[in-house]
């Protein structure tokens, strides 16, 4: 009963509660950047991200005004949040599928198929479109990255493409589809919190996302010239079957857990049937090895989940929401109706962006900032579908350029790259932010002209 009371109590805003996040960022990004400047190989892997998170967690526990045991319970509640656990399970399944499919020769066979099907001059735009299509169908950027990243890496290696740029292409496509999908968690959270229909939010989103996608595709096309065209051999359809199956199931909208599980079983069956001296013990060991490959991102997601809950309980997120809403209300007290609406839309974008920086989870960011965003929208005549679209778009933008975000960390694990190498090539997310901000100004300027 005491837990329920505490969870429903009004949380006083506190800037101090954000200090643990600053400590984590300073350690994780600061040390990696410093070592990179010193010429250290794999600089961002010298200080494992979960280790960088531990001092931040300990500081957050010390800052808590509750008793230590109670603060630890709150931390564990964040670690065990259903969204965090769901992500961690996806990590495990994605790692297992990648390991088993590789053992079966599926990666090489799929690379061969991809090189045969995609024109050399359009390899990167092709990877973007595939990732975008799968993410829209599956409603999850994580599941998309798990399915596409190993294949994209193999294609990049074979065709002499830039590895960081290829990772950015996969990330861009995954974020495009996740943002637009009507079965995505972010879409569900945004529409429910703002009280609008999914189809209305989709119509609002597509007007912004499509131009951004076209900009990204042009950039990818100009950088898609392979340094060499590898020879392709006969297509081994049996070994490609697990990947094709995942694509088909993704398009059907099947749950990502079911999709990856079927992929693991099918890839295992191919290995057992076609790889010499491959037995059930090898299959089991490959699955376990895949689990192990996801250890770092698994641990970091859990620690960040717990840290986010402690910051929420201590008023860090409340401080951010109050800061944004206060600025908007102060601005709105002495400006025109159009200016108030523009400021409100930019405030909603800024609010969800700041919360996303703290939680490293776009769905959680939308949920946390949804009520404040709805209040701001109602006060300044911003339509529910518009506020829902802004929430989803800017949470997508931040998640796609966040060095400690789940999507970037998963790609870093697959491509063996530092987070900064990946986010600097997240061109779709950069384009999406620019187009979204431009539409805010164009929309309200046009409305002001029409009313003049």
mmCIF file of C-alpha atoms in Angstrom, residues 105-281:
data_model
loop_
_atom_site.group_PDB
_atom_site.id
_atom_site.type_symbol
_atom_site.label_atom_id
_atom_site.label_comp_id
_atom_site.label_asym_id
_atom_site.label_seq_id
_atom_site.Cartn_x
_atom_site.Cartn_y
_atom_site.Cartn_z
ATOM 1 C CA UNK A 105 26.132 -19.669 -43.687
ATOM 2 C CA UNK A 106 23.000 -17.575 -43.964
ATOM 3 C CA UNK A 107 24.794 -14.241 -43.739
ATOM 4 C CA UNK A 108 27.098 -15.010 -46.672
ATOM 5 C CA UNK A 109 24.236 -16.440 -48.712
ATOM 6 C CA UNK A 110 22.023 -13.424 -48.036
ATOM 7 C CA UNK A 111 24.853 -11.038 -48.890
ATOM 8 C CA UNK A 112 25.254 -12.852 -52.195
ATOM 9 C CA UNK A 113 21.512 -12.515 -52.857
ATOM 10 C CA UNK A 114 21.536 -8.843 -51.928
ATOM 11 C CA UNK A 115 24.430 -8.067 -54.235
ATOM 12 C CA UNK A 116 22.650 -9.909 -57.052
ATOM 13 C CA UNK A 117 19.345 -8.067 -56.531
ATOM 14 C CA UNK A 118 20.420 -4.495 -55.699
ATOM 15 C CA UNK A 119 22.113 -2.359 -58.387
ATOM 16 C CA UNK A 120 25.610 -1.374 -57.310
ATOM 17 C CA UNK A 121 24.773 2.324 -57.570
ATOM 18 C CA UNK A 122 21.760 1.933 -55.260
ATOM 19 C CA UNK A 123 23.029 -0.384 -52.525
ATOM 20 C CA UNK A 124 22.592 2.100 -49.669
ATOM 21 C CA UNK A 125 19.151 3.422 -50.734
ATOM 22 C CA UNK A 126 18.089 -0.208 -51.143
ATOM 23 C CA UNK A 127 19.149 -1.061 -47.591
ATOM 24 C CA UNK A 128 17.307 2.037 -46.321
ATOM 25 C CA UNK A 129 14.062 1.075 -48.070
ATOM 26 C CA UNK A 130 14.258 -2.517 -46.819
ATOM 27 C CA UNK A 131 14.830 -1.357 -43.238
ATOM 28 C CA UNK A 132 12.027 1.224 -43.492
ATOM 29 C CA UNK A 133 9.553 -1.299 -44.890
ATOM 30 C CA UNK A 134 10.304 -3.902 -42.235
ATOM 31 C CA UNK A 135 10.145 -1.385 -39.383
ATOM 32 C CA UNK A 136 6.803 -0.044 -40.589
ATOM 33 C CA UNK A 137 5.399 -3.566 -40.729
ATOM 34 C CA UNK A 138 6.880 -4.763 -37.431
ATOM 35 C CA UNK A 139 6.417 -1.562 -35.466
ATOM 36 C CA UNK A 140 9.837 -1.891 -33.843
ATOM 37 C CA UNK A 141 13.175 -0.387 -34.746
ATOM 38 C CA UNK A 142 14.970 -2.870 -32.500
ATOM 39 C CA UNK A 143 13.561 -5.922 -34.264
ATOM 40 C CA UNK A 144 14.335 -4.369 -37.630
ATOM 41 C CA UNK A 145 17.946 -3.672 -36.719
ATOM 42 C CA UNK A 146 18.310 -7.219 -35.403
ATOM 43 C CA UNK A 147 17.089 -8.654 -38.702
ATOM 44 C CA UNK A 148 18.762 -6.292 -41.189
ATOM 45 C CA UNK A 149 22.063 -5.242 -39.568
ATOM 46 C CA UNK A 150 23.985 -8.540 -40.044
ATOM 47 C CA UNK A 151 23.002 -8.668 -43.718
ATOM 48 C CA UNK A 152 23.822 -4.990 -44.281
ATOM 49 C CA UNK A 153 27.230 -5.457 -42.658
ATOM 50 C CA UNK A 154 28.015 -8.376 -44.932
ATOM 51 C CA UNK A 155 26.971 -6.403 -48.020
ATOM 52 C CA UNK A 156 29.085 -3.415 -46.953
ATOM 53 C CA UNK A 157 32.128 -5.621 -46.394
ATOM 54 C CA UNK A 158 31.751 -7.361 -49.743
ATOM 55 C CA UNK A 159 31.055 -4.199 -51.757
ATOM 56 C CA UNK A 160 33.731 -2.054 -50.123
ATOM 57 C CA UNK A 161 31.186 0.367 -48.648
ATOM 58 C CA UNK A 162 31.741 2.590 -45.619
ATOM 59 C CA UNK A 163 30.837 0.533 -42.529
ATOM 60 C CA UNK A 164 29.761 3.542 -40.366
ATOM 61 C CA UNK A 165 27.654 4.930 -43.213
ATOM 62 C CA UNK A 166 25.967 1.557 -43.739
ATOM 63 C CA UNK A 167 25.145 1.398 -40.028
ATOM 64 C CA UNK A 168 23.641 4.890 -40.311
ATOM 65 C CA UNK A 169 21.522 3.740 -43.255
ATOM 66 C CA UNK A 170 20.094 0.816 -41.262
ATOM 67 C CA UNK A 171 19.408 3.104 -38.295
ATOM 68 C CA UNK A 172 17.741 5.683 -40.548
ATOM 69 C CA UNK A 173 15.420 3.151 -42.149
ATOM 70 C CA UNK A 174 14.529 1.568 -38.804
ATOM 71 C CA UNK A 175 13.648 4.925 -37.232
ATOM 72 C CA UNK A 176 11.584 5.949 -40.274
ATOM 73 C CA UNK A 177 9.422 2.843 -40.064
ATOM 74 C CA UNK A 178 9.140 2.857 -36.274
ATOM 75 C CA UNK A 179 7.951 6.455 -36.345
ATOM 76 C CA UNK A 180 5.237 5.800 -38.939
ATOM 77 C CA UNK A 181 4.025 2.328 -37.984
ATOM 78 C CA UNK A 182 0.511 2.227 -36.545
ATOM 79 C CA UNK A 183 1.454 -0.746 -34.336
ATOM 80 C CA UNK A 184 4.555 0.906 -32.883
ATOM 81 C CA UNK A 185 4.685 1.500 -29.118
ATOM 82 C CA UNK A 186 5.532 5.144 -29.764
ATOM 83 C CA UNK A 187 2.484 5.599 -31.996
ATOM 84 C CA UNK A 188 0.228 3.946 -29.438
ATOM 85 C CA UNK A 189 1.640 6.073 -26.599
ATOM 86 C CA UNK A 190 1.446 9.313 -28.593
ATOM 87 C CA UNK A 191 -2.108 8.855 -29.845
ATOM 88 C CA UNK A 192 -3.481 7.671 -26.510
ATOM 89 C CA UNK A 193 -1.854 10.463 -24.537
ATOM 90 C CA UNK A 194 -3.139 13.146 -26.950
ATOM 91 C CA UNK A 195 -6.552 11.640 -27.645
ATOM 92 C CA UNK A 196 -6.413 11.224 -31.425
ATOM 93 C CA UNK A 197 -6.879 8.445 -33.956
ATOM 94 C CA UNK A 198 -3.870 6.523 -35.259
ATOM 95 C CA UNK A 199 -4.772 7.166 -38.888
ATOM 96 C CA UNK A 200 -4.939 10.927 -38.251
ATOM 97 C CA UNK A 201 -1.536 10.907 -36.596
ATOM 98 C CA UNK A 202 -0.162 8.866 -39.521
ATOM 99 C CA UNK A 203 -1.448 11.430 -42.052
ATOM 100 C CA UNK A 204 0.176 14.230 -40.063
ATOM 101 C CA UNK A 205 3.434 12.287 -39.725
ATOM 102 C CA UNK A 206 3.810 11.217 -43.343
ATOM 103 C CA UNK A 207 3.819 14.835 -44.526
ATOM 104 C CA UNK A 208 6.981 15.409 -42.519
ATOM 105 C CA UNK A 209 8.619 11.967 -42.631
ATOM 106 C CA UNK A 210 8.384 11.458 -46.399
ATOM 107 C CA UNK A 211 10.323 14.613 -47.414
ATOM 108 C CA UNK A 212 12.956 13.762 -44.784
ATOM 109 C CA UNK A 213 13.219 10.218 -46.168
ATOM 110 C CA UNK A 214 13.653 11.532 -49.724
ATOM 111 C CA UNK A 215 16.461 13.833 -48.548
ATOM 112 C CA UNK A 216 18.169 10.900 -46.811
ATOM 113 C CA UNK A 217 17.791 8.660 -49.881
ATOM 114 C CA UNK A 218 19.445 11.290 -52.087
ATOM 115 C CA UNK A 219 22.365 11.543 -49.638
ATOM 116 C CA UNK A 220 22.708 7.759 -49.527
ATOM 117 C CA UNK A 221 22.540 7.524 -53.327
ATOM 118 C CA UNK A 222 25.383 10.012 -53.751
ATOM 119 C CA UNK A 223 27.496 7.975 -51.324
ATOM 120 C CA UNK A 224 26.526 4.561 -52.672
ATOM 121 C CA UNK A 225 29.274 4.006 -55.234
ATOM 122 C CA UNK A 226 31.045 0.759 -54.325
ATOM 123 C CA UNK A 227 34.840 0.730 -54.519
ATOM 124 C CA UNK A 228 34.649 -2.729 -55.997
ATOM 125 C CA UNK A 229 31.931 -4.999 -57.281
ATOM 126 C CA UNK A 230 32.319 -8.438 -55.700
ATOM 127 C CA UNK A 231 31.603 -11.513 -57.730
ATOM 128 C CA UNK A 232 28.368 -13.273 -56.930
ATOM 129 C CA UNK A 233 27.932 -17.015 -56.918
ATOM 130 C CA UNK A 234 24.844 -19.231 -57.136
ATOM 131 C CA UNK A 235 22.080 -18.191 -54.749
ATOM 132 C CA UNK A 236 21.695 -20.689 -51.885
ATOM 133 C CA UNK A 237 18.003 -20.255 -51.197
ATOM 134 C CA UNK A 238 17.912 -22.692 -48.288
ATOM 135 C CA UNK A 239 20.436 -20.651 -46.303
ATOM 136 C CA UNK A 240 18.649 -17.415 -47.195
ATOM 137 C CA UNK A 241 15.296 -18.856 -46.097
ATOM 138 C CA UNK A 242 15.518 -17.719 -42.414
ATOM 139 C CA UNK A 243 16.007 -14.094 -43.458
ATOM 140 C CA UNK A 244 13.276 -14.230 -46.098
ATOM 141 C CA UNK A 245 10.941 -15.769 -43.541
ATOM 142 C CA UNK A 246 11.673 -12.982 -41.066
ATOM 143 C CA UNK A 247 10.942 -10.371 -43.726
ATOM 144 C CA UNK A 248 7.627 -11.994 -44.657
ATOM 145 C CA UNK A 249 6.559 -12.408 -41.026
ATOM 146 C CA UNK A 250 7.570 -8.817 -40.315
ATOM 147 C CA UNK A 251 5.416 -7.579 -43.183
ATOM 148 C CA UNK A 252 2.493 -9.566 -41.804
ATOM 149 C CA UNK A 253 2.774 -7.599 -38.556
ATOM 150 C CA UNK A 254 3.590 -10.583 -36.379
ATOM 151 C CA UNK A 255 4.941 -9.940 -32.875
ATOM 152 C CA UNK A 256 8.721 -9.362 -32.923
ATOM 153 C CA UNK A 257 9.309 -12.029 -30.257
ATOM 154 C CA UNK A 258 7.531 -14.630 -32.355
ATOM 155 C CA UNK A 259 9.356 -13.515 -35.497
ATOM 156 C CA UNK A 260 12.803 -13.833 -33.937
ATOM 157 C CA UNK A 261 11.965 -17.151 -32.261
ATOM 158 C CA UNK A 262 10.830 -18.638 -35.566
ATOM 159 C CA UNK A 263 13.990 -17.259 -37.146
ATOM 160 C CA UNK A 264 16.165 -18.995 -34.542
ATOM 161 C CA UNK A 265 14.367 -22.314 -35.026
ATOM 162 C CA UNK A 266 14.490 -22.108 -38.809
ATOM 163 C CA UNK A 267 18.164 -21.074 -38.907
ATOM 164 C CA UNK A 268 18.957 -23.930 -36.543
ATOM 165 C CA UNK A 269 17.124 -26.359 -38.794
ATOM 166 C CA UNK A 270 19.118 -25.168 -41.802
ATOM 167 C CA UNK A 271 22.393 -25.572 -39.889
ATOM 168 C CA UNK A 272 21.494 -29.059 -38.678
ATOM 169 C CA UNK A 273 20.484 -30.120 -42.172
ATOM 170 C CA UNK A 274 23.211 -28.532 -44.290
ATOM 171 C CA UNK A 275 26.334 -27.962 -42.166
ATOM 172 C CA UNK A 276 28.584 -30.985 -41.793
ATOM 173 C CA UNK A 277 29.144 -32.248 -38.229
ATOM 174 C CA UNK A 278 26.760 -29.652 -36.818
ATOM 175 C CA UNK A 279 24.729 -31.144 -33.963
ATOM 176 C CA UNK A 280 22.254 -30.092 -31.313
ATOM 177 C CA UNK A 281 25.042 -29.200 -28.875
#
